[in-house]
Amino acid sequence: MSDLRCDAVVVGAGVAGLVAAVDLAAAGLDVTVVEAEESVGGRVRSTVRDGYVLDRGFQVLNTAYPAVRRRLDLDALRLRSFPKGMAVRTDRGLLRLRATPSGALSSLSLLSGSLVRTSDLLRLLAMVAGDALEPADRLKRRPETDTLTALRERGLGRRAVNTLVRPFLTGVFLDESLSTSSRVNDLVWRSFARGRLTVPEAGIQAVSEQLAARAGGARFLLGTPVHEVAPGRVRTEAGTVRARAVVVAVGPGAVHRLLPSLPAPVLRPATTYFHTRPVRPREEPLLHVDGRSRRGTTKLTSVMVMTATAPSYAPPGRALIASSTVGPEQPPEAAVRAEAARILGTGGGDWEHLDTVHVPDALPAAPPPMGDLRRPVTLAEGLYVAGDHRDTPSLQGAMVSGGRAAAAVLADLAGD
């Protein structure tokens, strides 16, 4: 590629960059998207191997996110919905918590006076219901602290937090300490209560491919690493792209390299181990978490039989199991396999290891103060930044950030 000129160049074809490209192209701009990988998606990608769909880590699409509903054709994605609730491996066995009126009553009767106090269960149910009913803008105006402090301020006891809440939220925030902002926590509970947790039939990659298809006439330069950005130009391995606007939408692990003036986001790494075995009768579709007082050495955050909800994730007759851990360490596969089988309550002798996916920048950390949850997207004249490190650490945050960056570009160019 020789030097190229256009109206706007977007660096990074993850969700934030794709949304920015969609909006800029829709406004009639000549847009170029530069991506180091050979495919779009960034962290929202899948690979298909021997008939197995392996997402880049355990990912779900929450239909309650406003940006998801606005940006995506959900029907075209052929979503498969997980049941609301979770299965908790406790010191006294496997406890299934289902988020239905009858399921909630059943959970109360099972837990009361044994694992968790009845008063704590009622407080937890009231917290989730309150977050679900409260407008998002009002949640953002609540006093802000960290999640653990907020849970304690709402009266939840240590056993309820450690048995039920911490195991679940560790997988959501990739933050076992629960140091994530209470505002992010409130919005997460609200979205979980109001929406469905799903995966596209073809894998999470379908989200990114749909956004790329909506970018209209945008030019995509895939497999093209970027070495340097500055107002008005992007220097790549194949040449220089010159544009009136430069939007840097790389993942949180790479943003500081291209934009040294920005502090490097604190990263939350995660590792997902994919296994397969023969399908068993009545596969359990609930998310499994470890609420035991003495957790295994692998510290698994979640185990999910993906094919119990999305059979398309594996060849006929085979199950796909995703087991995830948080942190930079990657426990031995054999230990993960044994621990995941214990959490599910099944034998692991017929499990086969398919792949291990480590994502060092799976999520940016979101400690308080997060304020209104939005960081500036304009860095200098003609230079912009987008990504979930500028909003909430979620698909919603990535989409909102990409839209905000595009809006800033269009406003500035209109004033030229």
mmCIF file of C-alpha atoms in Angstrom, residues 167-354:
data_model
loop_
_atom_site.group_PDB
_atom_site.id
_atom_site.type_symbol
_atom_site.label_atom_id
_atom_site.label_comp_id
_atom_site.label_asym_id
_atom_site.label_seq_id
_atom_site.Cartn_x
_atom_site.Cartn_y
_atom_site.Cartn_z
ATOM 1 C CA PRO A 167 -18.231 -16.115 42.714
ATOM 2 C CA PHE A 168 -20.658 -14.637 40.194
ATOM 3 C CA LEU A 169 -19.235 -11.116 40.013
ATOM 4 C CA THR A 170 -15.647 -12.371 39.782
ATOM 5 C CA GLY A 171 -16.558 -13.847 36.418
ATOM 6 C CA VAL A 172 -18.327 -10.661 35.339
ATOM 7 C CA PHE A 173 -15.674 -8.102 36.345
ATOM 8 C CA LEU A 174 -12.647 -10.477 36.386
ATOM 9 C CA ASP A 175 -12.074 -8.925 39.798
ATOM 10 C CA GLU A 176 -12.043 -11.300 42.762
ATOM 11 C CA SER A 177 -11.470 -8.433 45.217
ATOM 12 C CA LEU A 178 -14.731 -6.729 44.132
ATOM 13 C CA SER A 179 -12.899 -3.404 43.911
ATOM 14 C CA THR A 180 -14.961 -2.446 40.821
ATOM 15 C CA SER A 181 -17.019 0.744 41.043
ATOM 16 C CA SER A 182 -20.415 0.309 42.685
ATOM 17 C CA ARG A 183 -21.956 2.254 39.791
ATOM 18 C CA VAL A 184 -20.747 -0.335 37.318
ATOM 19 C CA ASN A 185 -22.019 -3.057 39.656
ATOM 20 C CA ASP A 186 -25.491 -1.499 39.876
ATOM 21 C CA LEU A 187 -25.752 -1.185 36.102
ATOM 22 C CA VAL A 188 -24.656 -4.795 35.638
ATOM 23 C CA TRP A 189 -27.342 -6.121 37.986
ATOM 24 C CA ARG A 190 -29.880 -3.925 36.185
ATOM 25 C CA SER A 191 -28.932 -5.276 32.762
ATOM 26 C CA PHE A 192 -28.903 -8.904 33.949
ATOM 27 C CA ALA A 193 -32.353 -8.554 35.469
ATOM 28 C CA ARG A 194 -33.871 -6.777 32.471
ATOM 29 C CA GLY A 195 -32.316 -8.704 29.577
ATOM 30 C CA ARG A 196 -31.322 -12.125 28.311
ATOM 31 C CA LEU A 197 -27.801 -13.522 28.321
ATOM 32 C CA THR A 198 -27.244 -15.045 24.904
ATOM 33 C CA VAL A 199 -24.746 -16.198 22.316
ATOM 34 C CA PRO A 200 -25.215 -15.992 18.538
ATOM 35 C CA GLU A 201 -25.732 -19.352 16.886
ATOM 36 C CA ALA A 202 -22.518 -18.908 14.858
ATOM 37 C CA GLY A 203 -20.439 -17.555 17.770
ATOM 38 C CA ILE A 204 -19.695 -14.113 19.167
ATOM 39 C CA GLN A 205 -17.770 -13.270 15.956
ATOM 40 C CA ALA A 206 -21.161 -12.795 14.292
ATOM 41 C CA VAL A 207 -21.601 -9.557 16.260
ATOM 42 C CA SER A 208 -18.414 -8.062 14.827
ATOM 43 C CA GLU A 209 -19.123 -9.280 11.310
ATOM 44 C CA GLN A 210 -22.586 -7.722 11.359
ATOM 45 C CA LEU A 211 -21.145 -4.374 12.451
ATOM 46 C CA ALA A 212 -18.452 -4.556 9.761
ATOM 47 C CA ALA A 213 -21.110 -5.234 7.123
ATOM 48 C CA ARG A 214 -22.991 -2.130 8.289
ATOM 49 C CA ALA A 215 -19.932 0.062 7.766
ATOM 50 C CA GLY A 216 -21.033 0.569 4.176
ATOM 51 C CA GLY A 217 -18.264 1.753 1.918
ATOM 52 C CA ALA A 218 -15.559 1.852 4.567
ATOM 53 C CA ARG A 219 -12.206 0.521 3.395
ATOM 54 C CA PHE A 220 -10.738 -2.266 5.576
ATOM 55 C CA LEU A 221 -6.982 -2.859 5.693
ATOM 56 C CA LEU A 222 -6.682 -6.135 7.626
ATOM 57 C CA GLY A 223 -3.393 -7.717 8.639
ATOM 58 C CA THR A 224 -1.864 -4.234 8.782
ATOM 59 C CA PRO A 225 -0.137 -3.395 12.101
ATOM 60 C CA VAL A 226 0.059 0.285 13.052
ATOM 61 C CA HIS A 227 3.364 1.697 14.286
ATOM 62 C CA GLU A 228 2.486 5.310 15.044
ATOM 63 C CA VAL A 229 -0.488 7.681 15.157
ATOM 64 C CA ALA A 230 -0.617 11.452 15.187
ATOM 65 C CA PRO A 231 -3.176 14.093 14.254
ATOM 66 C CA GLY A 232 -3.686 13.749 10.521
ATOM 67 C CA ARG A 233 -1.775 10.531 9.907
ATOM 68 C CA VAL A 234 -1.365 6.870 10.786
ATOM 69 C CA ARG A 235 1.897 5.099 9.956
ATOM 70 C CA THR A 236 1.382 1.419 9.239
ATOM 71 C CA GLU A 237 3.579 -1.461 8.212
ATOM 72 C CA ALA A 238 2.357 -0.999 4.630
ATOM 73 C CA GLY A 239 2.490 2.778 4.353
ATOM 74 C CA THR A 240 0.907 5.936 5.737
ATOM 75 C CA VAL A 241 -2.779 6.804 5.870
ATOM 76 C CA ARG A 242 -3.487 10.546 5.974
ATOM 77 C CA ALA A 243 -6.860 11.792 7.154
ATOM 78 C CA ARG A 244 -8.568 14.792 8.679
ATOM 79 C CA ALA A 245 -9.565 12.661 11.682
ATOM 80 C CA VAL A 246 -7.771 9.758 13.389
ATOM 81 C CA VAL A 247 -9.741 7.516 15.778
ATOM 82 C CA VAL A 248 -7.628 5.132 17.867
ATOM 83 C CA ALA A 249 -9.855 2.204 18.846
ATOM 84 C CA VAL A 250 -7.370 -0.518 19.730
ATOM 85 C CA GLY A 251 -7.831 -2.757 22.775
ATOM 86 C CA PRO A 252 -6.944 -1.518 26.272
ATOM 87 C CA GLY A 253 -3.678 -3.446 26.214
ATOM 88 C CA ALA A 254 -2.368 -1.563 23.180
ATOM 89 C CA VAL A 255 -3.758 1.939 23.630
ATOM 90 C CA HIS A 256 -0.853 3.285 25.711
ATOM 91 C CA ARG A 257 1.689 2.217 23.079
ATOM 92 C CA LEU A 258 -0.023 4.312 20.407
ATOM 93 C CA LEU A 259 -1.161 7.098 22.746
ATOM 94 C CA PRO A 260 1.581 7.489 25.378
ATOM 95 C CA SER A 261 -0.106 10.604 26.796
ATOM 96 C CA LEU A 262 -2.918 8.388 28.108
ATOM 97 C CA PRO A 263 -2.265 6.412 31.282
ATOM 98 C CA ALA A 264 -2.139 2.698 30.597
ATOM 99 C CA PRO A 265 -5.415 1.087 31.710
ATOM 100 C CA VAL A 266 -5.169 -1.491 34.466
ATOM 101 C CA LEU A 267 -5.974 -4.784 32.764
ATOM 102 C CA ARG A 268 -8.000 -7.776 33.937
ATOM 103 C CA PRO A 269 -6.639 -10.929 32.260
ATOM 104 C CA ALA A 270 -8.650 -14.125 31.850
ATOM 105 C CA THR A 271 -8.044 -17.618 30.541
ATOM 106 C CA THR A 272 -10.682 -19.973 29.145
ATOM 107 C CA TYR A 273 -10.123 -23.705 28.708
ATOM 108 C CA PHE A 274 -12.269 -25.447 26.118
ATOM 109 C CA HIS A 275 -13.024 -29.157 26.479
ATOM 110 C CA THR A 276 -15.289 -31.589 24.710
ATOM 111 C CA ARG A 277 -16.916 -34.876 25.643
ATOM 112 C CA PRO A 278 -19.931 -36.868 24.427
ATOM 113 C CA VAL A 279 -23.302 -35.198 24.974
ATOM 114 C CA ARG A 280 -25.092 -36.481 28.051
ATOM 115 C CA PRO A 281 -28.861 -36.690 28.653
ATOM 116 C CA ARG A 282 -30.350 -33.518 30.161
ATOM 117 C CA GLU A 283 -27.214 -31.369 29.944
ATOM 118 C CA GLU A 284 -27.222 -28.613 32.601
ATOM 119 C CA PRO A 285 -27.510 -25.181 30.890
ATOM 120 C CA LEU A 286 -26.900 -23.053 34.003
ATOM 121 C CA LEU A 287 -23.669 -21.156 34.590
ATOM 122 C CA HIS A 288 -21.734 -22.997 37.307
ATOM 123 C CA VAL A 289 -19.639 -21.081 39.856
ATOM 124 C CA ASP A 290 -17.606 -22.169 42.865
ATOM 125 C CA GLY A 291 -19.012 -20.969 46.195
ATOM 126 C CA ARG A 292 -17.111 -23.390 48.431
ATOM 127 C CA SER A 293 -15.279 -21.973 51.436
ATOM 128 C CA ARG A 294 -12.122 -23.728 50.240
ATOM 129 C CA ARG A 295 -11.918 -23.310 46.508
ATOM 130 C CA GLY A 296 -9.693 -25.399 44.281
ATOM 131 C CA THR A 297 -6.175 -24.256 43.495
ATOM 132 C CA THR A 298 -7.189 -23.362 39.919
ATOM 133 C CA LYS A 299 -9.664 -20.739 41.219
ATOM 134 C CA LEU A 300 -12.146 -21.322 38.409
ATOM 135 C CA THR A 301 -14.604 -18.464 38.094
ATOM 136 C CA SER A 302 -17.138 -20.280 35.946
ATOM 137 C CA VAL A 303 -17.871 -23.492 34.093
ATOM 138 C CA MET A 304 -20.452 -23.610 31.316
ATOM 139 C CA VAL A 305 -21.633 -26.417 29.062
ATOM 140 C CA MET A 306 -22.037 -24.160 26.042
ATOM 141 C CA THR A 307 -23.835 -26.732 23.903
ATOM 142 C CA ALA A 308 -26.604 -27.166 26.491
ATOM 143 C CA THR A 309 -27.800 -23.775 25.220
ATOM 144 C CA ALA A 310 -26.139 -23.518 21.790
ATOM 145 C CA PRO A 311 -25.763 -26.973 20.197
ATOM 146 C CA SER A 312 -24.277 -25.262 17.127
ATOM 147 C CA TYR A 313 -21.068 -24.711 19.111
ATOM 148 C CA ALA A 314 -20.008 -28.342 18.592
ATOM 149 C CA PRO A 315 -20.449 -31.201 16.108
ATOM 150 C CA PRO A 316 -23.514 -33.427 16.595
ATOM 151 C CA GLY A 317 -23.229 -35.666 19.628
ATOM 152 C CA ARG A 318 -20.441 -33.608 21.235
ATOM 153 C CA ALA A 319 -20.573 -31.159 24.124
ATOM 154 C CA LEU A 320 -18.411 -28.021 24.429
ATOM 155 C CA ILE A 321 -17.422 -26.931 27.938
ATOM 156 C CA ALA A 322 -15.865 -23.521 28.700
ATOM 157 C CA SER A 323 -14.033 -23.163 32.031
ATOM 158 C CA SER A 324 -12.578 -19.766 32.953
ATOM 159 C CA THR A 325 -10.063 -18.366 35.417
ATOM 160 C CA VAL A 326 -9.012 -14.788 36.157
ATOM 161 C CA GLY A 327 -5.560 -13.318 36.533
ATOM 162 C CA PRO A 328 -2.289 -13.610 34.610
ATOM 163 C CA GLU A 329 -1.566 -17.184 35.712
ATOM 164 C CA GLN A 330 -2.623 -20.086 33.514
ATOM 165 C CA PRO A 331 -3.247 -23.145 35.699
ATOM 166 C CA PRO A 332 -2.321 -26.543 34.209
ATOM 167 C CA GLU A 333 -4.987 -27.862 31.865
ATOM 168 C CA ALA A 334 -5.277 -31.184 33.679
ATOM 169 C CA ALA A 335 -5.958 -29.424 36.981
ATOM 170 C CA VAL A 336 -8.578 -27.191 35.364
ATOM 171 C CA ARG A 337 -10.264 -30.189 33.780
ATOM 172 C CA ALA A 338 -10.461 -32.053 37.100
ATOM 173 C CA GLU A 339 -11.721 -29.014 39.001
ATOM 174 C CA ALA A 340 -14.311 -28.135 36.357
ATOM 175 C CA ALA A 341 -15.655 -31.687 36.474
ATOM 176 C CA ARG A 342 -15.950 -31.436 40.267
ATOM 177 C CA ILE A 343 -17.863 -28.156 40.014
ATOM 178 C CA LEU A 344 -20.238 -29.665 37.477
ATOM 179 C CA GLY A 345 -20.549 -32.777 39.627
ATOM 180 C CA THR A 346 -19.553 -35.150 36.836
ATOM 181 C CA GLY A 347 -16.578 -37.302 35.988
ATOM 182 C CA GLY A 348 -13.921 -35.849 33.695
ATOM 183 C CA GLY A 349 -12.424 -39.044 32.372
ATOM 184 C CA ASP A 350 -13.909 -38.652 28.894
ATOM 185 C CA TRP A 351 -13.041 -34.961 28.501
ATOM 186 C CA GLU A 352 -10.740 -33.916 25.645
ATOM 187 C CA HIS A 353 -8.829 -30.636 25.639
ATOM 188 C CA LEU A 354 -9.518 -28.489 22.562
#
